[in-house]
PDB file of C-alpha atoms in Angstrom:
ATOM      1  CA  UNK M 274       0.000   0.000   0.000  1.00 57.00           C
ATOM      2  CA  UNK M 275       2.530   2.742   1.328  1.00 67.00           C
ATOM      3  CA  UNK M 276       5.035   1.518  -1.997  1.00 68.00           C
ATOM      4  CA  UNK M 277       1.449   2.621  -4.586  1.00 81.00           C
ATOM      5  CA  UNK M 278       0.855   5.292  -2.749  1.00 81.00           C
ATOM      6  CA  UNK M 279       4.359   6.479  -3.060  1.00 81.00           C
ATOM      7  CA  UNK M 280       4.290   5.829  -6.758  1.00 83.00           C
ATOM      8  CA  UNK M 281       0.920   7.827  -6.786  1.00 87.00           C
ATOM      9  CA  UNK M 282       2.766  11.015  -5.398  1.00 87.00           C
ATOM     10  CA  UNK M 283       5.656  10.603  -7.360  1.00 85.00           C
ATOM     11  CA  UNK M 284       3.909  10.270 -10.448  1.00 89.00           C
ATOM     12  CA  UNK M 285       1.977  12.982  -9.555  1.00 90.00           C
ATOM     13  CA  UNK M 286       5.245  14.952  -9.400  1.00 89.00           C
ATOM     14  CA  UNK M 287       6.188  14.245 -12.228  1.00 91.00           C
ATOM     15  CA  UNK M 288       2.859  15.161 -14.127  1.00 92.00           C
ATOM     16  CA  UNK M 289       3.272  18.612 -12.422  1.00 92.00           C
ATOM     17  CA  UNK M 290       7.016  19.328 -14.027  1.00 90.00           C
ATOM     18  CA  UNK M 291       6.317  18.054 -17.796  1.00 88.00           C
ATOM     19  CA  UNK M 292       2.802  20.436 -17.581  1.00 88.00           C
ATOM     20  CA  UNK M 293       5.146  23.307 -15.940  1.00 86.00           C
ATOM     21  CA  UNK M 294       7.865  22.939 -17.961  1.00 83.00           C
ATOM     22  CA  UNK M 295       5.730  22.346 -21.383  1.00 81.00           C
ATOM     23  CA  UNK M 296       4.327  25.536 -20.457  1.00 79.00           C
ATOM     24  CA  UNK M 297       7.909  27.374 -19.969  1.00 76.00           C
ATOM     25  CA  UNK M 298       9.120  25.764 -22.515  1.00 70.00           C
ATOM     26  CA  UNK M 299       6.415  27.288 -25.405  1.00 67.00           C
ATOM     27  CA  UNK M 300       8.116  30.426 -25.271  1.00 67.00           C
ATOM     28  CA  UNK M 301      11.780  28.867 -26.293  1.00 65.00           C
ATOM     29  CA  UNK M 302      11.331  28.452 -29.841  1.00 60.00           C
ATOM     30  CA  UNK M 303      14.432  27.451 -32.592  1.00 58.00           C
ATOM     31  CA  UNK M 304      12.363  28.236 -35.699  1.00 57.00           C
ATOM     32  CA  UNK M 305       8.554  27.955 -35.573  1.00 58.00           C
ATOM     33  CA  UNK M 306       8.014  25.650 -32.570  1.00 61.00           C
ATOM     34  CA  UNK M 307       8.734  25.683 -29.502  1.00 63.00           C
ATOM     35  CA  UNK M 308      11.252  23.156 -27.702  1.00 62.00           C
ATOM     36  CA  UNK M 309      10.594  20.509 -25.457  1.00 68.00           C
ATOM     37  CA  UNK M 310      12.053  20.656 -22.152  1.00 72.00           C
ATOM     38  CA  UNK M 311       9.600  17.882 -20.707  1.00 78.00           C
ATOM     39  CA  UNK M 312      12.225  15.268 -22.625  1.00 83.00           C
ATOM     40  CA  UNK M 313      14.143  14.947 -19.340  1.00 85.00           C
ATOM     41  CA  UNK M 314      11.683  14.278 -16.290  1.00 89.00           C
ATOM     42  CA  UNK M 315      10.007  11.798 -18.861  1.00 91.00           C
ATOM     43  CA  UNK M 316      13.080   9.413 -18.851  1.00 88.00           C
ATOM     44  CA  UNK M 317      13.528  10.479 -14.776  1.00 87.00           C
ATOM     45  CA  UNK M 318       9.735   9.358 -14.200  1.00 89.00           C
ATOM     46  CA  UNK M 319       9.931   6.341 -16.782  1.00 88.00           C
ATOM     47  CA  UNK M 320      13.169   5.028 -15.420  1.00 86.00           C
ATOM     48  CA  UNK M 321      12.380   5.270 -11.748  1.00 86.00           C
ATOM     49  CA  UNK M 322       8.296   4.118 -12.305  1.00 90.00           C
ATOM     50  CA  UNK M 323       8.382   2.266 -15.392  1.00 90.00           C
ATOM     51  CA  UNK M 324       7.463   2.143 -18.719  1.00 94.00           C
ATOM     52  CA  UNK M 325       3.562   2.721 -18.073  1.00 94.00           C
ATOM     53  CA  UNK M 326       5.204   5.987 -16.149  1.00 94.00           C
ATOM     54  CA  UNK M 327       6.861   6.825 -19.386  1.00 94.00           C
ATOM     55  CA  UNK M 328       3.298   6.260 -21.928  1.00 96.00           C
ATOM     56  CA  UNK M 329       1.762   8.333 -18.875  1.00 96.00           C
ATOM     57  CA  UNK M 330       3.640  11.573 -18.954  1.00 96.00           C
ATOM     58  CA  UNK M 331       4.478  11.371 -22.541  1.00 95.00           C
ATOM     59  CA  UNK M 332       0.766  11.712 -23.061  1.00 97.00           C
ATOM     60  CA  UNK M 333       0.849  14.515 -20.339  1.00 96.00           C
ATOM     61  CA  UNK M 334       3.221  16.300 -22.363  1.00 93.00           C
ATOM     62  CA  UNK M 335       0.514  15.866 -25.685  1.00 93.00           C
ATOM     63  CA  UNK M 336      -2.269  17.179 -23.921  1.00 94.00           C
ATOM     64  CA  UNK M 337       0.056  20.367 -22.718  1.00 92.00           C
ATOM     65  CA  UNK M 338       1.165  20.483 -26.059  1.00 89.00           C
ATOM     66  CA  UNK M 339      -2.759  20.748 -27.418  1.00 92.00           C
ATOM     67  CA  UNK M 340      -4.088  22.766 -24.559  1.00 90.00           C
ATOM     68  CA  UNK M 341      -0.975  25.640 -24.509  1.00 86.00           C
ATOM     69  CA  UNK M 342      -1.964  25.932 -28.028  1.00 82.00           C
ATOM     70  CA  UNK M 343       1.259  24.899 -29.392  1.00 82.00           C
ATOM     71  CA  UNK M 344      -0.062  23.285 -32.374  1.00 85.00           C
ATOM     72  CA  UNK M 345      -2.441  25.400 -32.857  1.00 84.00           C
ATOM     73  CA  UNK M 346      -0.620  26.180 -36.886  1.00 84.00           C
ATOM     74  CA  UNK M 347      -1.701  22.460 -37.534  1.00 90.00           C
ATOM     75  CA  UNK M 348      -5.174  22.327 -35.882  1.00 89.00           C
ATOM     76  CA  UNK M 349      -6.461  24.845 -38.019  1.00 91.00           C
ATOM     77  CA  UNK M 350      -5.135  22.668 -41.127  1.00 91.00           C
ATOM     78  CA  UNK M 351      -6.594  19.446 -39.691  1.00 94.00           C
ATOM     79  CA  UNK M 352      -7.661  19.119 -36.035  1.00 94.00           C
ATOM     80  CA  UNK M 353      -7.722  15.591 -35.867  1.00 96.00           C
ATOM     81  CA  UNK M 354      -4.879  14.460 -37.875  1.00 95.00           C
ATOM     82  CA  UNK M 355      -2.794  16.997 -34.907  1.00 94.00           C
ATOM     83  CA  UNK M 356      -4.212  15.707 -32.205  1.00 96.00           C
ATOM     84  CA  UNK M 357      -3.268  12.099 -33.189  1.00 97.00           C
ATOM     85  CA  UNK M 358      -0.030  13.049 -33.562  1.00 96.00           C
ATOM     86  CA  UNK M 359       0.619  15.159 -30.871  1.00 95.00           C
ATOM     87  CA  UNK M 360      -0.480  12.969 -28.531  1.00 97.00           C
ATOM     88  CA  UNK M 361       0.996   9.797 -30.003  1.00 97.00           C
ATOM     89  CA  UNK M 362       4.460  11.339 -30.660  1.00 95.00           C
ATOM     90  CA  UNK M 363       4.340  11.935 -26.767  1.00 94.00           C
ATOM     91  CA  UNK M 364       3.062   8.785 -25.713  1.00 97.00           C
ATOM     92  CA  UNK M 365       5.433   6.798 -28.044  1.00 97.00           C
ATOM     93  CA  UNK M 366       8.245   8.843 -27.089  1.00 95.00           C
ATOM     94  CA  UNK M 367       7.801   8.368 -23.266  1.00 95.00           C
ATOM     95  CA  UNK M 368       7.010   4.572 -23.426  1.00 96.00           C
ATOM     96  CA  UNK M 369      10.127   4.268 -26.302  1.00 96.00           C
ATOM     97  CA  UNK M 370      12.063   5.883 -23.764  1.00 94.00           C
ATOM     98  CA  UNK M 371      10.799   3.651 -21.260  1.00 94.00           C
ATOM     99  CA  UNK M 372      11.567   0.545 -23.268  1.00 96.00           C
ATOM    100  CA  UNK M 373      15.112   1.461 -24.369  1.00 96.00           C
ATOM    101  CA  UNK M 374      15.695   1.969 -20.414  1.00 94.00           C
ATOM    102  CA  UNK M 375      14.786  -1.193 -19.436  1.00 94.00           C
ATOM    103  CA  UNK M 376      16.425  -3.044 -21.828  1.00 96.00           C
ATOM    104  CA  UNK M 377      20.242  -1.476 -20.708  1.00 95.00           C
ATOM    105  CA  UNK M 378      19.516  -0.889 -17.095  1.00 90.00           C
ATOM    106  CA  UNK M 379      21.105  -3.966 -15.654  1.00 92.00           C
ATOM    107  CA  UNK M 380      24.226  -3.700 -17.658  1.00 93.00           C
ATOM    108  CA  UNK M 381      25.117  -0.007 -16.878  1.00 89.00           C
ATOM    109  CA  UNK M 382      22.650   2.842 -15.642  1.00 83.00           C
ATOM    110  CA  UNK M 383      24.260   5.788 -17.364  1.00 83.00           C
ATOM    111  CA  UNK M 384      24.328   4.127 -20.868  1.00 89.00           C
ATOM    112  CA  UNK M 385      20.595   3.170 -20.358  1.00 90.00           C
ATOM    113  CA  UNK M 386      19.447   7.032 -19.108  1.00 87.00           C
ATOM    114  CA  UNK M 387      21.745   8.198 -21.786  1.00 89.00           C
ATOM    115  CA  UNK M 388      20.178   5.636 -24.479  1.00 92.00           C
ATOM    116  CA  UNK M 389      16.947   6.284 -23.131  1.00 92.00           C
ATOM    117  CA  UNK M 390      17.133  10.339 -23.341  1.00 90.00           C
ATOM    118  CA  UNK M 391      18.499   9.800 -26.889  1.00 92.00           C
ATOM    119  CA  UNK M 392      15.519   7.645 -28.026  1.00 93.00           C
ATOM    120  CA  UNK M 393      12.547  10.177 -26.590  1.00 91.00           C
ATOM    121  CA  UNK M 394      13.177  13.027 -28.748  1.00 90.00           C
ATOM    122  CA  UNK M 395      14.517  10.351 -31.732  1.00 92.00           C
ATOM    123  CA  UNK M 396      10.855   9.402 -31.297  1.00 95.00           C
ATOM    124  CA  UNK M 397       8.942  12.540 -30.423  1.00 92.00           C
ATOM    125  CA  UNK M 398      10.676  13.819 -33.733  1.00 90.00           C
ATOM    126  CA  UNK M 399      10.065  10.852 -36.020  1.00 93.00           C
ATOM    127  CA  UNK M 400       6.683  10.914 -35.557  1.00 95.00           C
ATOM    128  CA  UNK M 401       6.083  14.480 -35.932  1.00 92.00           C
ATOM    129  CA  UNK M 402       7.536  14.325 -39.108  1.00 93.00           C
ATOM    130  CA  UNK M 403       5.241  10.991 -39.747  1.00 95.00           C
ATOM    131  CA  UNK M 404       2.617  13.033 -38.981  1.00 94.00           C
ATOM    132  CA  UNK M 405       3.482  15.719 -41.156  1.00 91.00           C
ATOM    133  CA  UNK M 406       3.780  13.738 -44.042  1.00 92.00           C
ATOM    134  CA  UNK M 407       0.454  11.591 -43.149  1.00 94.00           C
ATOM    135  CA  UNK M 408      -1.626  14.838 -42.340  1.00 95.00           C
ATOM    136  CA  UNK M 409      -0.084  18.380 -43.185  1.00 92.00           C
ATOM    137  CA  UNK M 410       1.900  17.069 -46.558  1.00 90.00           C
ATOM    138  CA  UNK M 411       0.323  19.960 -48.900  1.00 91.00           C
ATOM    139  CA  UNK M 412       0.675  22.771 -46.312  1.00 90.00           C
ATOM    140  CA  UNK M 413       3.750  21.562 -45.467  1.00 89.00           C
ATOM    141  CA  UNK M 414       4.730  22.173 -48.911  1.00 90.00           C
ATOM    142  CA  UNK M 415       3.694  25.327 -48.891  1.00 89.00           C
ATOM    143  CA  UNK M 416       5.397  26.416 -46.501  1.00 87.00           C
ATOM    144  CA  UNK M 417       8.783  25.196 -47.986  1.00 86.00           C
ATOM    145  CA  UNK M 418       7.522  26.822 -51.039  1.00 88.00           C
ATOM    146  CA  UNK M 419       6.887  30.445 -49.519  1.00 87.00           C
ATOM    147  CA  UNK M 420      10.712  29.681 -47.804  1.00 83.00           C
ATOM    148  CA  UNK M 421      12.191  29.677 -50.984  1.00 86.00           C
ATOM    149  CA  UNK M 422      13.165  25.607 -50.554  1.00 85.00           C
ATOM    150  CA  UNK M 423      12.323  23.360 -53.417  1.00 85.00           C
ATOM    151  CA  UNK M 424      12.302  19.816 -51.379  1.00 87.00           C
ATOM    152  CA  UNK M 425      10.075  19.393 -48.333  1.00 87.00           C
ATOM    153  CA  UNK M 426      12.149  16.857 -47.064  1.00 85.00           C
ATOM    154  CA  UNK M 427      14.775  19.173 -46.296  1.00 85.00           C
ATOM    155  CA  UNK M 428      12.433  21.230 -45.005  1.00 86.00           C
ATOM    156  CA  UNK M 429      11.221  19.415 -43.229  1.00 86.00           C
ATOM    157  CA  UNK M 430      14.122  18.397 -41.713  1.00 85.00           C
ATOM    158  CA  UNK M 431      16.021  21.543 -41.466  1.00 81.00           C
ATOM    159  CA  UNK M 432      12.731  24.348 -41.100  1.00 75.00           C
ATOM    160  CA  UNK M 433      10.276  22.482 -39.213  1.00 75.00           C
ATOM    161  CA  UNK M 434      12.477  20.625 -36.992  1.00 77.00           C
ATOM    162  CA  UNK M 435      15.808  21.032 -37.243  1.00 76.00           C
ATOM    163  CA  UNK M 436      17.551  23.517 -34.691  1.00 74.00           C
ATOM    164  CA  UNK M 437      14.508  22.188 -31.938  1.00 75.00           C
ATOM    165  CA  UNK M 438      15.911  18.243 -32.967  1.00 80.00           C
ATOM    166  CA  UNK M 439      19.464  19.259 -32.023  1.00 80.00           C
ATOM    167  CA  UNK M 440      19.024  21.499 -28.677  1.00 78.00           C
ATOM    168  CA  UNK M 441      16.139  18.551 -27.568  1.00 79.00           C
ATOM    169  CA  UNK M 442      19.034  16.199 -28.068  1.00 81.00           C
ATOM    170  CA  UNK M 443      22.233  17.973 -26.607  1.00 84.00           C
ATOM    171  CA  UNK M 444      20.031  18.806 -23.666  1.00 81.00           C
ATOM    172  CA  UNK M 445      19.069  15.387 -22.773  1.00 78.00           C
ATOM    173  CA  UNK M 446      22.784  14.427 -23.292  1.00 79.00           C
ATOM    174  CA  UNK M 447      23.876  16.719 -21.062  1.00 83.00           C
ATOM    175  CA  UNK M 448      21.512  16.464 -18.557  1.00 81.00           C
ATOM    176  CA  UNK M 449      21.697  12.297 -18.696  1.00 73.00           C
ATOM    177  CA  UNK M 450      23.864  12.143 -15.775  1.00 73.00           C
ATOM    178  CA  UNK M 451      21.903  14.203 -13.482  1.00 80.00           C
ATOM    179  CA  UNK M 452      19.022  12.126 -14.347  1.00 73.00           C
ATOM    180  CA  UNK M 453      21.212   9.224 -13.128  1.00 72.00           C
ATOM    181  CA  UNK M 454      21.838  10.583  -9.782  1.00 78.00           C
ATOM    182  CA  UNK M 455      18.101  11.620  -9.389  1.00 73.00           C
ATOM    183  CA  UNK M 456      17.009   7.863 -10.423  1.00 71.00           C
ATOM    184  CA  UNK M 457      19.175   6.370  -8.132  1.00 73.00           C
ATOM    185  CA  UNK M 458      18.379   8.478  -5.480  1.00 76.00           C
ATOM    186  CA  UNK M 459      14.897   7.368  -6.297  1.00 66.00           C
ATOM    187  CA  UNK M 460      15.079   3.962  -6.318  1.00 66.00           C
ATOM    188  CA  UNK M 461      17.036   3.988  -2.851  1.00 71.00           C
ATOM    189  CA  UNK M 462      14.096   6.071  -1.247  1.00 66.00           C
ATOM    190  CA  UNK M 463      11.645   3.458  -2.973  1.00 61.00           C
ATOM    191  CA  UNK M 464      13.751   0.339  -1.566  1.00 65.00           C
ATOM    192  CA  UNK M 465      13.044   2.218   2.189  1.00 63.00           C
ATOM    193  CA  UNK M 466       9.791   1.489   2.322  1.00 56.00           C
TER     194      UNK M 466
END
C-alpha cells in the first residue's frame, strides 16, 4: 500500500514538471516551434516508475502540447490528424524511452538514461515528421515553397524541426547524468519502504 501510494505522489510529481515545464518551454522556440524541455523528467519518471510511467507523462506532455496551443498552426489545417499526432508522438516517445531503459539498465545505468534520453526526442521527432507527411503534406509544402526551398524533405528536416531536434538532443545528453543521480536516489528512497 505505502510503496502505490508512493508511486501515486511521485507520479503525480512528475505530471506537475512536464505540464510546468511544457508551459515554460512554449516560449523557447528554434524556428517555428517551440522546444521541449519535458524530454528529461520523462526518462527520470519512466526510469524510476516504469514504462507505463513513461506512456503516462508522454501523453501529459501531448495534452500540454494541445491545450498551450502549441499546435495550434496544424489544428487549423486538420484538427484531428494533430491531435493524433501530438499525442501519439508523446506517448510513443515516453514509453520508447521507457523501453530502451529497461532493456540497458542492468548492464550499466548511465548508458541506459543516456540511451533512453536519446531515443525520446529520436521518437517525439520521427513521428512528428510521420505526422506531417500523413496529415499536413500539402501545407507543409507550402510552406517550404513560400521559404524559398524546393524539397520538403529538407524542409522538413532543417525548417520544421531542425535547430529544436538538435538542442532537444544535446540537452538530454547533457543532462543524462543528473538524471542518473536523481534515479538512483529514487530507487534507494523506494527500496526504504
Amino acid at each position: 500500500m505505502k510503496q502505490n501510494t508512493k508511486k501515486v505522489v511521485g507520479l503525480g510529481l512528475f505530471t506537475a514538471i512536464v505540464v510546468v515545464l511544457q508551459l515554460l518551454g512554449s516560449v523557447i522556440k528554434f524556428g517555428p516551434f517551440s522546444v521541449s524541455l519535458v524530454l528529461i523528467p520523462i526518462v527520470v519518471g519512466t526510469a524510476i516508475y516504469g514504462v507505463g510511467a513513461g506512456a503516462w507523462l508522454g501523453l501529459v506532455f501531448g495534452v500540454t502540447v494541445l491545450a498551450s496551443g502549441d499546435a495550434a498552426a496544424f489544428l487549423t489545417v486538420n484538427a484531428i490528424g494533430t491531435v493524433i499526432t501530438v499525442l501519439l508522438k508523446g506517448t510513443l516517445a515516453g514509453t520508447f524511452a521507457g523501453l530502451v531503459y529497461k532493456a540497458l539498465e542492468r548492464f550499466n545505468k548511465y548508458l541506459a538514461v543516456i540511451a533512453a534520453a536519446v531515443a525520446c526526442p529520436v521518437m517525439n521527432t520521427g513521428v512528428f515528421l510521420l505526422g506531417c507527411q500523413l496529415f499536413f503534406l500539402d501545407t507543409v509544402k507550402g510552406w517550404a515553397a513560400a521559404a524559398g526551398m524546393d524539397n520538403v524533405g529538407t524542409y522538413m528536416i532543417v525548417g520544421l524541426v531542425g535547430l529544436n531536434f538538435v538542442f532537444e538532443l544535446v540537452a538530454n545528453i547533457v543532462l543524462g547524468p543528473v538524471a542518473v543521480r536523481i534515479i538512483n536516489i529514487g530507487k534507494k528512497e523506494n527500496k526504504k519502504v
